[in-house]
Amino acid sequence: MYPAIQAKEGGALFIAWANRNDSEGVYFSQSNDNGSSFWASPVLYRVDNASQTKPQYPDIGISSSGHDVVITWSAKDANDKRNIYFNAFEYVSKDKIYNKVYDENDIRINDDTTGDSCDKPRIGNRNNFGGGGSKPGIAIVWENTQGTDPVDDTDILLDRSVDGSSWGVDIQVNDDSESSPSRQEAPQVAVDSNGDMFFAWADKASGNWDIYSTYSLDAGQTFKDAIRFNDNSGSSDQYGPSLYLSANGKHVCISWTDERDDDAD
């Protein structure tokens, strides 16, 4: 369930998904022949370390060579709190063998350990993460809900890393205040070759759902003013954004579901 996919030039495919059966967990597989060998040993890998329950919404990123794979997901810990986790794989042989980078412990991305609930992560990465100075090579965004009711306050949070080995402090991407909270969901993130980060999400600050976007050129220290992408000013909803970014960061495309004509287009 919850499959995520990436493709590399030449027919290589990479997928991640969550199992909720007797083998509950997050899994990753890779194929160099357009998917024919997805299930042949040794290309099926367990991603998580089995210390969490109810994993969902994995997302996957790859380097331009396909030799580095990064995966994030949401799962519940022993206290029934939903967190965001991360692990990575690196290519080690011509037989398509990948080794898990953080074998002992999955890396928990979100900082809060008690109150907030974190879900629906998305991952973005540079084509050559880990090889380009101090700017982010990997970025993860997610829905962060404060309290028990998502209507109360759901924000889009970000964390970023140069190479996946260490992460910073969570940063709020959307710009609504604690005194006037609203609901944001369905975050998207992309990272260009320079380490600049671009974002999109659905936002209910106006009373109906709109699509907003922003970007950061300084590793998340500051964000440009968020702009509304949809151009209608009525009460119809726009939601479910998808974000594409060219490697050089010069071309950004955002699509979404739109109900302005009564039907979902």
Tab-separated table of C-alpha atoms in Angstrom:
chain	number	residue	atom	x	y	z
A	1	MET	CA	0.000	0.000	0.000
A	2	TYR	CA	0.988	3.680	-0.438
A	3	PRO	CA	3.475	3.030	-3.285
A	4	ALA	CA	6.030	5.645	-4.342
A	5	ILE	CA	8.172	5.431	-7.476
A	6	GLN	CA	11.228	7.017	-9.102
A	7	ALA	CA	12.743	6.329	-12.510
A	8	LYS	CA	16.234	6.818	-13.902
A	9	GLU	CA	17.216	7.284	-17.526
A	10	GLY	CA	17.809	3.909	-19.175
A	11	GLY	CA	14.848	2.024	-17.692
A	12	ALA	CA	15.859	1.688	-14.036
A	13	LEU	CA	12.887	1.853	-11.657
A	14	PHE	CA	12.813	2.286	-7.883
A	15	ILE	CA	9.722	1.741	-5.732
A	16	ALA	CA	8.924	1.905	-2.015
A	17	TRP	CA	5.735	0.804	-0.271
A	18	ALA	CA	4.266	-0.100	3.103
A	19	ASN	CA	3.076	-3.577	4.111
A	20	ARG	CA	0.322	-4.011	6.695
A	21	ASN	CA	0.216	-7.836	6.717
A	22	ASP	CA	2.306	-10.353	8.701
A	23	SER	CA	5.432	-8.676	7.308
A	24	GLU	CA	4.407	-5.158	8.374
A	25	GLY	CA	7.009	-2.595	7.426
A	26	VAL	CA	8.415	-0.395	4.678
A	27	TYR	CA	10.045	-2.061	1.664
A	28	PHE	CA	12.131	-0.978	-1.317
A	29	SER	CA	12.843	-2.694	-4.635
A	30	GLN	CA	14.787	-1.787	-7.775
A	31	SER	CA	14.747	-3.004	-11.372
A	32	ASN	CA	17.031	-2.256	-14.321
A	33	ASP	CA	14.728	-3.921	-16.876
A	34	ASN	CA	11.576	-1.795	-16.766
A	35	GLY	CA	10.197	-3.694	-13.782
A	36	SER	CA	10.583	-7.327	-14.864
A	37	SER	CA	12.988	-8.186	-12.030
A	38	PHE	CA	11.367	-6.292	-9.144
A	39	TRP	CA	10.673	-9.425	-7.124
A	40	ALA	CA	13.781	-11.498	-7.920
A	41	SER	CA	16.354	-11.826	-5.141
A	42	PRO	CA	18.359	-9.870	-4.096
A	43	VAL	CA	16.533	-6.676	-5.035
A	44	LEU	CA	13.821	-6.676	-2.327
A	45	TYR	CA	14.864	-4.829	0.828
A	46	ARG	CA	13.324	-4.091	4.223
A	47	VAL	CA	13.719	-0.355	4.926
A	48	ASP	CA	12.580	0.095	8.546
A	49	ASN	CA	14.056	-1.690	11.554
A	50	ALA	CA	10.695	-3.121	12.732
A	51	SER	CA	10.575	-0.913	15.832
A	52	GLN	CA	7.486	1.021	14.620
A	53	THR	CA	3.929	0.040	13.738
A	54	LYS	CA	1.380	1.047	11.104
A	55	PRO	CA	3.838	2.488	8.568
A	56	GLN	CA	2.336	4.562	5.765
A	57	TYR	CA	3.004	7.151	3.047
A	58	PRO	CA	6.605	6.264	2.132
A	59	ASP	CA	8.357	8.467	-0.408
A	60	ILE	CA	11.576	7.753	-2.292
A	61	GLY	CA	14.367	9.763	-3.871
A	62	ILE	CA	17.405	8.702	-5.910
A	63	SER	CA	20.688	10.256	-7.000
A	64	SER	CA	21.286	10.805	-10.714
A	65	SER	CA	23.392	7.631	-10.846
A	66	GLY	CA	20.787	5.565	-9.004
A	67	HIS	CA	23.513	4.435	-6.598
A	68	ASP	CA	22.030	6.309	-3.647
A	69	VAL	CA	18.431	5.830	-2.506
A	70	VAL	CA	16.725	7.850	0.245
A	71	ILE	CA	13.355	6.918	1.762
A	72	THR	CA	11.058	8.589	4.283
A	73	TRP	CA	7.819	7.344	5.852
A	74	SER	CA	5.370	7.856	8.696
A	75	ALA	CA	4.848	5.283	11.471
A	76	LYS	CA	3.756	4.969	15.098
A	77	ASP	CA	6.229	4.540	17.953
A	78	ALA	CA	5.787	2.563	21.183
A	79	ASN	CA	3.702	5.428	22.636
A	80	ASP	CA	1.299	5.344	19.684
A	81	LYS	CA	2.632	8.686	18.405
A	82	ARG	CA	3.054	9.076	14.654
A	83	ASN	CA	6.521	10.248	13.584
A	84	ILE	CA	8.510	10.803	10.394
A	85	TYR	CA	11.418	8.422	9.774
A	86	PHE	CA	14.300	8.212	7.292
A	87	ASN	CA	16.802	5.687	6.001
A	88	ALA	CA	19.054	5.306	2.982
A	89	PHE	CA	20.636	2.663	0.783
A	90	GLU	CA	23.884	2.722	-1.174
A	91	TYR	CA	24.904	0.630	-4.176
A	92	VAL	CA	27.766	-1.767	-3.476
A	93	SER	CA	28.060	-4.192	-6.415
A	94	LYS	CA	27.256	-4.795	-10.056
A	95	ASP	CA	24.684	-7.415	-8.973
A	96	LYS	CA	22.357	-4.615	-7.866
A	97	ILE	CA	23.117	-5.120	-4.187
A	98	TYR	CA	22.235	-2.189	-1.945
A	99	ASN	CA	23.366	-1.845	1.669
A	100	LYS	CA	21.239	-0.045	4.253
A	101	VAL	CA	23.201	2.984	5.451
A	102	TYR	CA	21.696	3.283	8.955
A	103	ASP	CA	21.223	-0.365	9.813
A	104	GLU	CA	20.806	-0.163	13.583
A	105	ASN	CA	18.325	2.677	13.966
A	106	ASP	CA	16.017	4.498	11.609
A	107	ILE	CA	16.484	8.249	11.875
A	108	ARG	CA	13.483	10.082	13.329
A	109	ILE	CA	13.149	13.384	11.473
A	110	ASN	CA	10.583	15.336	13.508
A	111	ASP	CA	11.820	16.992	16.714
A	112	ASP	CA	8.674	16.853	18.851
A	113	THR	CA	8.457	13.628	20.868
A	114	THR	CA	5.177	14.124	22.736
A	115	GLY	CA	2.302	16.220	21.410
A	116	ASP	CA	2.292	16.630	17.652
A	117	SER	CA	1.278	14.008	15.088
A	118	CYS	CA	3.323	13.840	11.880
A	119	ASP	CA	2.169	12.270	8.619
A	120	LYS	CA	2.311	12.235	4.807
A	121	PRO	CA	6.011	13.049	4.325
A	122	ARG	CA	7.505	13.938	0.954
A	123	ILE	CA	11.199	13.903	0.079
A	124	GLY	CA	13.244	15.964	-2.367
A	125	ASN	CA	16.939	15.701	-3.136
A	126	ARG	CA	19.763	17.066	-5.256
A	127	ASN	CA	20.959	14.815	-8.055
A	128	ASN	CA	24.271	14.455	-6.226
A	129	PHE	CA	23.355	14.888	-2.572
A	130	GLY	CA	26.256	14.867	-0.162
A	131	GLY	CA	28.660	16.210	-2.754
A	132	GLY	CA	27.881	19.916	-2.878
A	133	GLY	CA	28.983	21.912	0.161
A	134	SER	CA	26.808	22.965	3.075
A	135	LYS	CA	23.460	23.498	1.329
A	136	PRO	CA	20.745	20.822	1.688
A	137	GLY	CA	21.156	17.688	-0.371
A	138	ILE	CA	17.951	16.149	1.031
A	139	ALA	CA	14.764	17.834	2.265
A	140	ILE	CA	11.694	16.275	3.908
A	141	VAL	CA	8.338	17.989	4.482
A	142	TRP	CA	5.263	16.666	6.283
A	143	GLU	CA	1.892	17.512	7.794
A	144	ASN	CA	2.293	18.402	11.466
A	145	THR	CA	-0.930	18.371	13.505
A	146	GLN	CA	-1.102	20.044	16.907
A	147	GLY	CA	-3.797	18.659	19.195
A	148	THR	CA	-6.154	15.794	18.435
A	149	ASP	CA	-8.233	17.436	15.703
A	150	PRO	CA	-6.576	18.284	12.364
A	151	VAL	CA	-8.966	21.236	12.076
A	152	ASP	CA	-7.263	22.840	15.090
A	153	ASP	CA	-3.921	23.501	13.436
A	154	THR	CA	-2.027	21.534	10.809
A	155	ASP	CA	1.176	23.078	9.494
A	156	ILE	CA	3.774	22.109	6.911
A	157	LEU	CA	7.130	21.421	8.561
A	158	LEU	CA	10.541	20.971	6.972
A	159	ASP	CA	13.823	19.382	7.926
A	160	ARG	CA	16.907	19.154	5.731
A	161	SER	CA	20.306	17.492	5.616
A	162	VAL	CA	23.440	17.734	3.501
A	163	ASP	CA	23.765	13.970	3.090
A	164	GLY	CA	21.206	12.286	5.403
A	165	SER	CA	23.565	11.614	8.299
A	166	SER	CA	22.500	14.579	10.435
A	167	TRP	CA	19.414	16.783	10.434
A	168	GLY	CA	18.544	20.222	11.732
A	169	VAL	CA	15.679	21.790	13.642
A	170	ASP	CA	12.145	21.508	12.224
A	171	ILE	CA	11.055	24.645	10.371
A	172	GLN	CA	7.501	25.761	9.580
A	173	VAL	CA	7.076	26.435	5.857
A	174	ASN	CA	3.594	28.008	5.793
A	175	ASP	CA	3.263	31.481	7.280
A	176	ASP	CA	0.044	31.482	9.335
A	177	SER	CA	0.444	32.429	13.008
A	178	GLU	CA	-0.307	30.518	16.206
A	179	SER	CA	-2.882	33.157	17.130
A	180	SER	CA	-4.806	32.582	13.887
A	181	PRO	CA	-4.152	28.971	12.893
A	182	SER	CA	-5.523	27.282	9.798
A	183	ARG	CA	-5.060	23.955	8.106
A	184	GLN	CA	-2.400	23.096	5.529
A	185	GLU	CA	-1.932	19.699	3.909
A	186	ALA	CA	-0.428	17.681	1.018
A	187	PRO	CA	3.081	19.205	1.070
A	188	GLN	CA	5.453	18.835	-1.869
A	189	VAL	CA	9.183	19.611	-1.978
A	190	ALA	CA	11.919	19.692	-4.609
A	191	VAL	CA	15.626	20.536	-4.373
A	192	ASP	CA	17.638	21.883	-7.310
A	193	SER	CA	21.302	21.256	-8.142
A	194	ASN	CA	22.330	24.275	-6.067
A	195	GLY	CA	20.580	23.048	-2.913
A	196	ASP	CA	17.735	25.573	-3.148
A	197	MET	CA	14.358	24.243	-1.974
A	198	PHE	CA	10.911	24.756	-3.518
A	199	PHE	CA	7.573	23.946	-1.887
A	200	ALA	CA	3.860	23.622	-2.641
A	201	TRP	CA	0.869	22.715	-0.468
A	202	ALA	CA	-2.892	23.045	-0.084
A	203	ASP	CA	-3.941	25.831	2.314
A	204	LYS	CA	-7.312	26.580	3.926
A	205	ALA	CA	-6.433	29.990	5.382
A	206	SER	CA	-9.069	31.713	3.193
A	207	GLY	CA	-11.846	29.336	4.298
A	208	ASN	CA	-11.565	27.147	1.205
A	209	TRP	CA	-8.629	25.165	-0.145
A	210	ASP	CA	-6.060	27.001	-2.306
A	211	ILE	CA	-2.633	26.042	-3.660
A	212	TYR	CA	0.330	27.948	-2.265
A	213	SER	CA	4.031	27.875	-3.021
A	214	THR	CA	7.267	29.336	-1.685
A	215	TYR	CA	11.006	28.717	-1.897
A	216	SER	CA	14.163	29.105	0.183
A	217	LEU	CA	17.648	29.961	-1.112
A	218	ASP	CA	19.433	29.755	2.247
A	219	ALA	CA	18.766	26.262	3.614
A	220	GLY	CA	15.460	27.237	5.179
A	221	GLN	CA	16.645	30.239	7.201
A	222	THR	CA	14.228	32.441	5.255
A	223	PHE	CA	11.377	31.857	2.807
A	224	LYS	CA	10.054	34.072	0.055
A	225	ASP	CA	6.498	35.281	0.634
A	226	ALA	CA	4.108	32.428	-0.110
A	227	ILE	CA	2.023	33.028	-3.234
A	228	ARG	CA	-1.316	31.551	-4.224
A	229	PHE	CA	-0.965	29.616	-7.474
A	230	ASN	CA	-4.634	29.158	-8.419
A	231	ASP	CA	-6.142	32.301	-9.920
A	232	ASN	CA	-9.807	32.040	-8.924
A	233	SER	CA	-11.088	34.116	-6.005
A	234	GLY	CA	-14.324	32.200	-5.359
A	235	SER	CA	-15.178	29.633	-2.724
A	236	SER	CA	-14.320	26.498	-4.716
A	237	ASP	CA	-11.562	24.179	-3.542
A	238	GLN	CA	-8.166	23.474	-5.059
A	239	TYR	CA	-6.155	20.657	-3.499
A	240	GLY	CA	-3.753	17.744	-4.070
A	241	PRO	CA	-0.779	19.637	-5.560
A	242	SER	CA	2.057	17.997	-7.463
A	243	LEU	CA	5.395	19.791	-7.915
A	244	TYR	CA	8.023	19.470	-10.659
A	245	LEU	CA	11.356	21.300	-10.613
A	246	SER	CA	14.077	21.265	-13.268
A	247	ALA	CA	17.546	20.375	-11.971
A	248	ASN	CA	18.816	23.938	-12.480
A	249	GLY	CA	15.880	25.409	-10.551
A	250	LYS	CA	14.763	27.633	-13.427
A	251	HIS	CA	11.502	25.851	-14.237
A	252	VAL	CA	8.817	25.116	-11.626
A	253	CYS	CA	5.539	23.421	-12.550
A	254	ILE	CA	2.627	22.829	-10.168
A	255	SER	CA	-0.576	20.941	-10.942
A	256	TRP	CA	-3.603	20.306	-8.714
A	257	THR	CA	-7.215	19.187	-8.563
A	258	ASP	CA	-9.623	22.099	-9.120
A	259	GLU	CA	-13.360	22.304	-8.362
A	260	ARG	CA	-14.074	25.804	-9.667
A	261	ASP	CA	-16.422	24.433	-12.382
A	262	ASP	CA	-18.257	22.223	-9.871
A	263	ASP	CA	-16.497	19.112	-11.137
A	264	ALA	CA	-13.022	18.053	-10.040
A	265	ASP	CA	-10.667	18.870	-12.918
